[in-house]
């Protein structure tokens, strides 16, 4: 038996018996649910994160992510199957290493792989024969083989012989009540047969269905294509919204009715723009890579531009509505932004269109406050550090009645829309939430924008 084969078959046995020790590098919105799911399946799991405060909170059993069951982290820690650490040397005692660190855009709006590079360098120092390394972070097709593999091989170990390398894109949808880590099918890909077999076997133990693909680049591309599809369709429905309104037609009603077609149509809903660390980023990665290889994606690029402009269009519409309905110039207007998270029921403001709208209205001279039950205080983010520390306004009738308009930017479930409808002078609803919850303001006009 060759050494490569014995390394492969011994890891295979460990995975099959769930004795393989697993590490996730990065304990964020993706890495933490993944680490917990793996430990809940029975694999001894270590979560590694550079953020000492997060590591301490996790080890103390804090809930950490709002949509988790309150005792999920505490139960995992108490089981003895899961712990968090910031010490990379822990990797030497693991068999499977999953990289779940951020892959944002650089200030020039190009792929920023610095976090994955740093994670790969950290792993490289502790890499030993017989380990399986899996990149989960969103990257452009070719990045795992072209950027990560050479870093891991620096110490002389060879992929496919001494250690194994795979890519499996994250499809986590924070706050989704229907699908979680376990029930979302997991795409798995690698460039050599042994790595392909190991990654498929590993995820077959954890998720309900794996979807094996033939290469690292294919698996990388799947994620970008999924999110680019979403990007294009969101831009399309927002474009439809403007045209439908000019025709006197409610786009929400149109989408709802169109969605009853059992084939050939999938509903996407209008909104204030796209946000989060994932959907806006993926098409930029794909487009960048397309240019890099001498191709192009003009439809994707146009959709990105439309989505990036969406918050400005909403801010412009707010200015028009307060002037037309109250005779108040936007420079004198007082506006309440309802919801700063990028989507409902999550505590995440990264790339949130609500913050872009808030800043745009302020640049027009308006006085803008916000209310968000998830953010009593505005957090520090990479893109909007100047907003950190602002405080959420309490949602009382008295407070709401003082604003010229309330702009609904996020449709959180736990907001008293009835109170807003009763006390606001004007509601500008980018999410159609007032119609959905039936909170038609008695007095306040509710305008879908
Ligand atoms: N959030 C989502 O909804 C989502 C969905 C699908 C895919 N993704 C992708 O998953 C990846 C991770 O995203 P996320 O939302 O979990 O990010 P996140 O910012 O929530 O978490 C990343 C964590 O990694 C830690 N970290 C950064 N560099 C590190 C390093 N070198 N070593 C150890 N820890 C490190 C950070 O401290 C942070 O806790 C990204 O590529 C993202 O595009 C995210």
Coordinates of C-alpha atoms and ligand atoms in Angstrom, one line a residue:
X1 CA 0.0 0.0 0.0
X2 CA 1.5 3.4 -1.0
X3 CA 1.8 6.1 1.7
X4 CA -0.7 8.3 -0.2
X5 CA -3.2 5.5 -0.3
X6 CA -2.8 4.7 3.4
X7 CA -3.2 8.4 4.3
X8 CA -6.4 8.4 2.2
X9 CA -7.9 5.2 3.6
X10 CA -7.1 6.1 7.2
X11 CA -8.8 9.5 6.8
X12 CA -11.7 7.8 5.1
X13 CA -12.2 5.4 8.0
X14 CA -12.0 8.2 10.5
X15 CA -14.7 10.2 8.6
X16 CA -16.9 7.2 8.1
X17 CA -16.8 6.4 11.9
X18 CA -17.3 10.1 12.8
X19 CA -14.0 10.1 14.7
X20 CA -12.3 12.6 12.4
X21 CA -11.5 15.8 14.3
X22 CA -12.9 18.8 12.5
X23 CA -11.9 22.5 12.7
X24 CA -13.7 25.4 11.1
X25 CA -11.5 28.5 10.6
X26 CA -13.8 31.5 11.1
X27 CA -16.8 31.4 13.4
X28 CA -19.0 34.0 11.7
X29 CA -22.5 33.7 10.2
X30 CA -21.3 30.7 8.1
X31 CA -18.6 29.1 10.2
X32 CA -20.4 28.9 13.5
X33 CA -23.6 27.3 12.3
X34 CA -21.5 24.9 10.3
X35 CA -19.2 24.0 13.2
X36 CA -22.3 23.4 15.5
X37 CA -24.0 21.3 12.9
X38 CA -20.9 19.1 12.5
X39 CA -20.4 18.7 16.3
X40 CA -24.1 17.9 16.6
X41 CA -23.6 15.1 14.1
X42 CA -21.0 13.6 16.5
X43 CA -17.7 14.8 15.1
X44 CA -15.4 16.4 17.7
X45 CA -15.2 20.0 16.4
X46 CA -13.0 23.0 17.2
X47 CA -13.9 26.5 16.0
X48 CA -11.0 28.8 15.4
X49 CA -11.4 32.5 15.2
X50 CA -9.0 35.4 15.5
X51 CA -11.6 37.4 17.4
X52 CA -10.8 36.6 21.1
X53 CA -14.1 38.2 22.3
X54 CA -16.2 36.0 20.0
X55 CA -14.2 32.9 21.1
X56 CA -14.8 33.8 24.8
X57 CA -18.5 34.4 24.2
X58 CA -18.9 31.1 22.4
X59 CA -17.0 29.2 25.1
X60 CA -19.2 30.9 27.7
X61 CA -22.3 29.4 25.9
X62 CA -23.7 32.7 24.8
X63 CA -26.4 32.6 22.0
X64 CA -24.1 34.8 19.8
X65 CA -26.4 34.7 16.7
X66 CA -30.0 35.9 17.3
X67 CA -31.9 33.3 15.3
X68 CA -30.2 30.4 17.0
X69 CA -32.1 28.5 19.6
X70 CA -31.1 30.2 22.9
X71 CA -29.3 27.2 24.3
X72 CA -27.7 25.9 21.1
X73 CA -24.2 27.1 21.7
X74 CA -24.3 26.3 25.4
X75 CA -25.5 22.7 24.6
X76 CA -22.7 22.2 22.1
X77 CA -20.0 23.4 24.5
X78 CA -21.5 21.4 27.4
X79 CA -21.5 18.2 25.2
X80 CA -17.7 18.3 25.2
X81 CA -17.8 17.8 21.4
X82 CA -17.3 21.5 20.6
X83 CA -15.0 24.3 21.7
X84 CA -13.7 27.6 20.3
X85 CA -10.1 28.8 20.3
X86 CA -8.0 31.5 18.7
X87 CA -4.9 29.3 18.8
X88 CA -3.9 28.0 15.3
X89 CA -1.7 25.3 16.8
X90 CA -5.0 23.4 17.6
X91 CA -5.1 22.6 13.8
X92 CA -2.3 20.1 14.2
X93 CA -4.7 17.9 16.2
X94 CA -7.5 17.9 13.5
X95 CA -8.1 15.9 10.4
X96 CA -10.6 18.0 8.5
X97 CA -10.2 21.8 8.2
X98 CA -12.9 24.0 6.8
X99 CA -12.1 27.6 5.9
X100 CA -15.1 30.0 6.5
X101 CA -13.5 33.5 6.6
X102 CA -14.7 36.7 4.8
X103 CA -14.1 37.3 1.1
X104 CA -15.2 40.9 0.7
X105 CA -14.5 43.5 -2.1
X106 CA -11.4 45.8 -2.0
X107 CA -11.9 49.6 -2.0
X108 CA -11.4 49.2 -5.8
X109 CA -14.4 46.8 -5.8
X110 CA -12.2 43.9 -6.7
X111 CA -11.9 40.5 -4.9
X112 CA -10.1 40.7 -1.6
X113 CA -8.7 37.3 -0.8
X114 CA -6.5 38.6 2.1
X115 CA -8.6 36.8 4.8
X116 CA -8.4 33.4 3.0
X117 CA -4.8 33.9 2.3
X118 CA -4.1 34.6 5.9
X119 CA -6.1 31.6 7.0
X120 CA -4.3 29.4 4.5
X121 CA -1.0 30.7 5.8
X122 CA -2.0 29.9 9.3
X123 CA -3.1 26.4 8.3
X124 CA 0.1 25.9 6.2
X125 CA 2.3 26.2 9.3
X126 CA 0.4 23.3 11.0
X127 CA -0.5 21.2 7.9
X128 CA 0.4 17.5 8.3
X129 CA 0.1 14.5 6.1
X130 CA -3.4 13.0 5.9
X131 CA -5.5 16.2 6.5
X132 CA -8.4 17.3 4.3
X133 CA -8.6 21.1 3.8
X134 CA -11.8 22.6 2.4
X135 CA -12.4 26.1 1.3
X136 CA -16.0 27.3 2.0
X137 CA -15.6 31.0 1.5
X138 CA -16.9 32.5 -1.8
X139 CA -14.0 32.9 -4.3
X140 CA -13.6 33.2 -8.1
X141 CA -13.3 30.0 -10.2
X142 CA -9.6 29.1 -10.1
X143 CA -8.8 30.7 -6.7
X144 CA -8.5 27.5 -4.6
X145 CA -6.1 25.9 -7.1
X146 CA -4.3 29.1 -8.0
X147 CA -4.0 30.9 -4.7
X148 CA -4.7 28.6 -1.8
X149 CA -3.1 25.4 -3.0
X150 CA 0.4 26.9 -3.5
X151 CA 0.3 28.4 0.0
X152 CA -0.6 25.0 1.5
X153 CA 2.1 23.3 -0.5
X154 CA 4.8 25.7 0.7
X155 CA 6.1 23.2 3.3
X156 CA 6.6 20.5 0.7
X157 CA 3.4 18.4 1.1
X158 CA 1.6 17.7 -2.1
X159 CA -2.2 17.9 -2.8
X160 CA -3.9 14.6 -3.6
X161 CA -0.9 12.6 -2.2
X162 CA 0.1 14.0 1.2
X163 CA -3.0 16.0 2.0
X164 CA -6.4 16.6 0.3
X165 CA -8.0 19.8 -1.0
X166 CA -11.7 20.5 -1.8
X167 CA -14.1 23.4 -2.3
X168 CA -17.6 23.4 -1.0
X169 CA -19.5 26.7 -1.3
X170 CA -21.5 27.9 1.6
X171 CA -25.2 28.3 1.0
X172 CA -26.2 29.4 4.5
X173 CA -29.2 31.7 4.5
X174 CA -29.2 33.5 7.9
X175 CA -32.6 33.5 9.5
X176 CA -34.3 31.2 7.0
X177 CA -36.8 29.1 9.0
X178 CA -37.4 26.5 6.2
X179 CA -33.8 25.5 5.4
X180 CA -30.7 25.2 7.6
X181 CA -27.1 23.9 7.3
X182 CA -28.3 20.3 7.4
X183 CA -31.2 20.5 4.9
X184 CA -29.5 22.6 2.2
X185 CA -27.8 20.4 -0.4
X186 CA -24.0 20.8 -0.3
X187 CA -22.1 21.1 -3.5
X188 CA -18.6 19.4 -3.2
X189 CA -15.8 19.5 -5.7
X190 CA -12.1 18.7 -6.0
X191 CA -9.4 18.3 -8.7
X192 CA -8.3 14.8 -7.7
X193 CA -10.2 11.6 -7.1
X194 CA -9.2 11.0 -3.5
X195 CA -10.1 14.6 -2.4
X196 CA -13.4 14.3 -4.2
X197 CA -14.2 11.0 -2.5
X198 CA -13.3 12.4 1.0
X199 CA -15.2 15.6 0.7
X200 CA -18.3 13.7 -0.5
X201 CA -18.1 11.2 2.3
X202 CA -17.6 13.9 4.9
X203 CA -20.6 16.0 3.9
X204 CA -22.7 12.9 3.3
X205 CA -22.5 12.4 7.1
X206 CA -23.6 15.9 7.9
X207 CA -26.1 17.2 5.3
X208 CA -29.2 15.6 3.8
X209 CA -27.8 15.6 0.2
X210 CA -24.4 16.2 -1.4
X211 CA -24.0 17.4 -5.0
X212 CA -20.5 16.2 -6.3
X213 CA -19.0 18.2 -9.1
X214 CA -15.9 17.4 -11.1
X215 CA -13.5 20.1 -10.1
X216 CA -12.6 22.9 -7.6
X217 CA -13.4 25.6 -10.2
X218 CA -16.8 24.1 -11.0
X219 CA -17.8 24.1 -7.3
X220 CA -16.5 27.7 -7.0
X221 CA -18.5 28.7 -10.1
X222 CA -21.7 27.2 -8.8
X223 CA -21.8 29.7 -5.9
X224 CA -21.1 32.7 -8.1
X225 CA -23.7 31.7 -10.7
X226 CA -26.4 31.2 -8.0
X227 CA -25.8 34.6 -6.6
X228 CA -25.4 36.3 -10.0
X229 CA -28.8 34.8 -10.9
X230 CA -30.3 36.4 -7.8
X231 CA -28.6 39.7 -8.5
X232 CA -29.9 39.9 -12.1
X233 CA -33.5 39.0 -11.0
X234 CA -33.6 41.5 -8.2
X235 CA -32.4 44.2 -10.6
X236 CA -35.0 43.1 -13.1
X237 CA -37.9 43.2 -10.6
X238 CA -36.8 46.6 -9.3
X239 CA -36.8 47.8 -12.9
X240 CA -40.3 46.3 -13.4
X241 CA -41.4 48.2 -10.2
X242 CA -40.7 51.6 -11.8
X243 CA -42.3 50.7 -15.1
X244 CA -45.4 49.1 -13.5
X245 CA -45.9 52.1 -11.3
X246 CA -45.9 54.4 -14.4
X247 CA -48.6 52.0 -15.9
X248 CA -50.7 52.2 -12.7
X249 CA -50.0 48.6 -11.8
X250 CA -48.9 47.2 -8.4
X251 CA -45.8 45.2 -9.1
X252 CA -46.3 43.2 -5.8
X253 CA -49.7 42.0 -7.0
X254 CA -48.2 41.1 -10.4
X255 CA -45.3 39.1 -8.8
X256 CA -47.7 37.3 -6.5
X257 CA -50.0 36.3 -9.3
X258 CA -47.1 35.3 -11.6
X259 CA -45.7 33.1 -8.9
X260 CA -48.7 30.8 -9.2
X261 CA -47.3 29.6 -12.5
X262 CA -46.0 26.1 -11.7
X263 CA -43.0 26.2 -14.1
X264 CA -40.8 28.8 -15.8
X265 CA -41.1 31.5 -13.2
X266 CA -39.6 32.2 -9.8
X267 CA -40.7 35.2 -7.7
X268 CA -38.3 37.9 -6.8
X269 CA -39.5 40.9 -4.8
X270 CA -38.7 44.6 -5.2
X271 CA -36.8 46.4 -2.4
X272 CA -34.4 49.1 -1.4
X273 CA -31.4 47.4 -3.0
X274 CA -29.3 44.3 -2.1
X275 CA -27.1 43.8 0.9
X276 CA -25.2 41.4 3.1
X277 CA -21.7 40.1 2.6
X278 CA -22.6 37.6 0.0
X279 CA -25.1 38.4 -2.8
X280 CA -23.6 41.8 -3.8
X281 CA -20.1 40.4 -3.7
X282 CA -20.4 37.2 -5.7
X283 CA -21.3 38.8 -9.1
X284 CA -18.3 41.2 -8.7
X285 CA -16.0 38.2 -8.2
X286 CA -17.5 36.4 -11.2
X287 CA -17.3 39.5 -13.4
X288 CA -13.7 40.2 -12.3
X289 CA -12.7 36.7 -13.2
X290 CA -14.5 36.9 -16.6
X291 CA -12.5 40.0 -17.5
X292 CA -9.3 38.3 -16.2
X293 CA -9.8 35.5 -18.7
X294 CA -10.7 37.8 -21.6
X295 CA -14.5 37.4 -21.4
X296 CA -17.2 39.6 -20.0
X297 CA -20.6 39.5 -18.3
X298 CA -22.5 42.7 -19.4
X299 CA -25.9 41.6 -18.1
X300 CA -24.5 40.9 -14.7
X301 CA -22.6 44.2 -14.6
X302 CA -25.7 46.2 -15.6
X303 CA -27.7 44.4 -12.8
X304 CA -24.9 45.2 -10.3
X305 CA -25.0 48.9 -11.3
X306 CA -28.8 49.0 -11.0
X307 CA -28.7 47.4 -7.6
X308 CA -26.0 49.7 -6.4
X309 CA -28.1 52.7 -7.5
X310 CA -31.3 51.4 -5.9
X311 CA -30.7 53.1 -2.5
X312 CA -30.1 56.5 -4.2
X313 CA -33.3 56.0 -6.2
X314 CA -35.3 55.3 -3.0
X315 CA -33.7 58.4 -1.3
X316 CA -34.7 60.5 -4.3
X317 CA -38.2 59.2 -4.1
X318 CA -38.4 60.0 -0.3
X319 CA -37.4 63.6 -1.1
X320 CA -40.2 63.8 -3.8
X321 CA -42.9 62.3 -1.5
X322 CA -42.2 64.6 1.5
X323 CA -42.2 67.6 -0.7
X324 CA -45.3 66.7 -2.7
X325 CA -47.4 65.5 0.3
X326 CA -46.2 67.8 3.0
X327 CA -44.6 70.7 1.1
X328 CA -41.4 70.0 3.1
X329 CA -38.1 70.3 1.3
X330 CA -35.9 67.3 1.9
X331 CA -33.2 69.6 3.4
X332 CA -35.8 70.5 6.2
X333 CA -37.3 67.0 6.5
X334 CA -37.1 64.7 9.5
X335 CA -37.0 61.1 8.5
X336 CA -37.2 57.8 10.5
X337 CA -35.6 54.8 8.8
X338 CA -37.4 51.6 10.0
X339 CA -34.9 48.7 9.9
X340 CA -31.1 49.0 9.3
X341 CA -30.4 45.3 8.9
X342 CA -29.8 44.3 5.2
X343 CA -32.8 41.8 5.5
X344 CA -35.5 40.9 7.9
X345 CA -34.9 39.2 11.3
X346 CA -31.0 39.2 11.2
X347 CA -28.6 41.3 13.2
X348 CA -26.4 42.1 10.2
X349 CA -25.9 45.6 8.7
X350 CA -23.1 44.7 6.2
X351 CA -23.7 46.4 2.9
X352 CA -27.2 47.3 4.1
X353 CA -29.2 49.4 1.6
X354 CA -30.9 51.1 4.6
X355 CA -27.6 52.6 5.6
X356 CA -26.9 53.8 2.1
X357 CA -30.4 55.5 2.1
X358 CA -29.8 57.0 5.5
X359 CA -26.5 58.5 4.3
X360 CA -27.9 59.7 1.0
X361 CA -30.8 61.5 2.8
X362 CA -28.4 63.1 5.2
X363 CA -26.2 64.3 2.3
X364 CA -29.4 66.0 1.0
X365 CA -29.8 67.8 4.3
X366 CA -32.5 65.7 6.0
X367 CA -32.3 64.9 9.7
X368 CA -32.4 61.1 9.8
X369 CA -32.9 58.7 12.8
X370 CA -33.5 55.0 12.8
X371 CA -35.3 52.3 14.7
X372 CA -34.2 48.7 14.6
X373 CA -35.1 46.1 17.3
X374 CA -31.8 44.3 16.6
X375 CA -29.6 47.3 16.9
X376 CA -30.2 49.5 20.0
X377 CA -26.9 51.0 19.0
X378 CA -25.4 51.1 15.5
X379 CA -22.5 48.7 15.2
X380 CA -19.1 49.4 13.7
X381 CA -18.9 48.1 10.2
X382 CA -16.2 48.0 7.5
X383 CA -18.2 50.2 5.1
X384 CA -20.0 52.6 7.4
X385 CA -17.7 53.2 10.4
X386 CA -18.9 56.8 10.8
X387 CA -22.4 55.6 11.7
X388 CA -21.2 53.5 14.7
X389 CA -22.7 54.5 18.1
X390 CA -25.9 56.1 16.9
X391 CA -28.9 55.0 18.9
X392 CA -32.2 53.4 17.8
X393 CA -35.2 55.7 18.5
X394 CA -37.9 54.0 20.7
X395 CA -41.0 53.2 18.7
X396 CA -43.6 55.2 20.5
X397 CA -46.6 57.0 19.0
X398 CA -45.2 60.3 20.2
X399 CA -41.8 59.7 18.7
X400 CA -43.1 58.4 15.3
X401 CA -45.5 61.4 15.0
X402 CA -42.6 63.8 15.0
X403 CA -41.2 62.6 11.6
X404 CA -42.2 63.9 8.2
X405 CA -42.0 60.3 6.9
X406 CA -41.2 56.8 8.1
X407 CA -39.3 54.8 5.5
X408 CA -39.6 51.1 5.9
X409 CA -36.3 49.6 4.7
X410 CA -36.3 46.3 6.5
X411 CA -39.4 44.2 7.2
X412 CA -38.5 42.7 10.6
X413 CA -41.2 40.5 12.1
X414 CA -41.1 42.1 15.5
X415 CA -42.0 45.7 14.8
X416 CA -45.4 47.2 15.7
X417 CA -46.5 48.3 12.2
X418 CA -49.9 49.1 13.6
X419 CA -48.4 51.7 15.9
X420 CA -46.4 53.2 13.0
X421 CA -49.5 53.3 10.8
X422 CA -51.5 55.0 13.6
X423 CA -49.0 57.7 14.4
X424 CA -46.9 58.4 11.3
X425 CA -47.6 61.4 9.0
X426 CA -46.5 59.4 6.0
X427 CA -45.2 55.8 5.5
X428 CA -43.0 55.0 2.6
X429 CA -42.8 51.3 2.3
X430 CA -40.0 49.7 0.2
X431 CA -40.9 46.1 1.4
X432 CA -44.7 46.0 1.0
X433 CA -44.8 45.0 4.7
X434 CA -47.8 47.1 5.6
X435 CA -49.9 45.3 3.0
X436 CA -48.5 42.0 4.2
X437 CA -49.4 42.5 7.8
X438 CA -52.6 44.4 7.0
X439 CA -51.4 47.4 9.0
X440 CA -53.0 50.1 6.8
X441 CA -52.4 53.4 8.7
X442 CA -55.6 55.0 9.8
X443 CA -54.8 58.5 8.7
X444 CA -51.2 58.1 7.5
X445 CA -50.9 57.4 3.8
X446 CA -48.9 54.3 3.1
X447 CA -47.1 54.6 -0.2
X448 CA -45.1 51.7 -1.7
X449 CA -41.9 53.0 -3.2
Ligands
LIG1 N1 -23.2 35.5 5.6 C1 -23.8 34.8 4.7 O1 -25.0 34.9 4.6 C2 -23.1 34.0 3.7 C3 -23.8 33.0 2.9 C4 -23.1 32.2 2.0 C5 -21.7 32.4 1.9 N2 -21.0 33.3 2.6 C6 -19.6 33.4 2.5 O2 -19.0 32.8 3.6 C7 -17.8 33.4 3.9 C8 -17.8 33.8 5.4 O3 -18.8 34.7 5.6 P1 -19.4 35.1 7.0 O4 -20.7 35.8 6.7 O5 -19.5 33.9 7.9 O6 -18.3 36.1 7.6 P2 -18.3 36.7 9.0 O7 -17.6 38.1 8.9 O8 -19.6 36.6 9.7 O9 -17.3 35.8 9.8 C9 -16.0 35.6 9.5 C10 -15.2 35.2 10.8 O10 -13.9 34.8 10.4 C11 -13.0 35.4 11.4 N3 -11.7 35.4 10.7 C12 -11.3 36.3 9.8 N4 -10.1 36.0 9.4 C13 -9.7 34.9 10.1 C14 -8.5 34.1 10.1 N5 -7.5 34.4 9.3 N6 -8.5 33.1 10.9 C15 -9.5 32.8 11.7 N7 -10.7 33.5 11.8 C16 -10.7 34.6 10.9 C17 -13.6 36.7 11.8 O11 -13.1 37.1 13.0 C18 -15.1 36.4 11.8 O12 -15.6 36.0 13.1 C19 -17.6 34.6 2.9 O13 -16.8 34.1 1.9 C20 -19.0 34.8 2.5 O14 -19.1 35.4 1.2 C21 -21.7 34.1 3.5

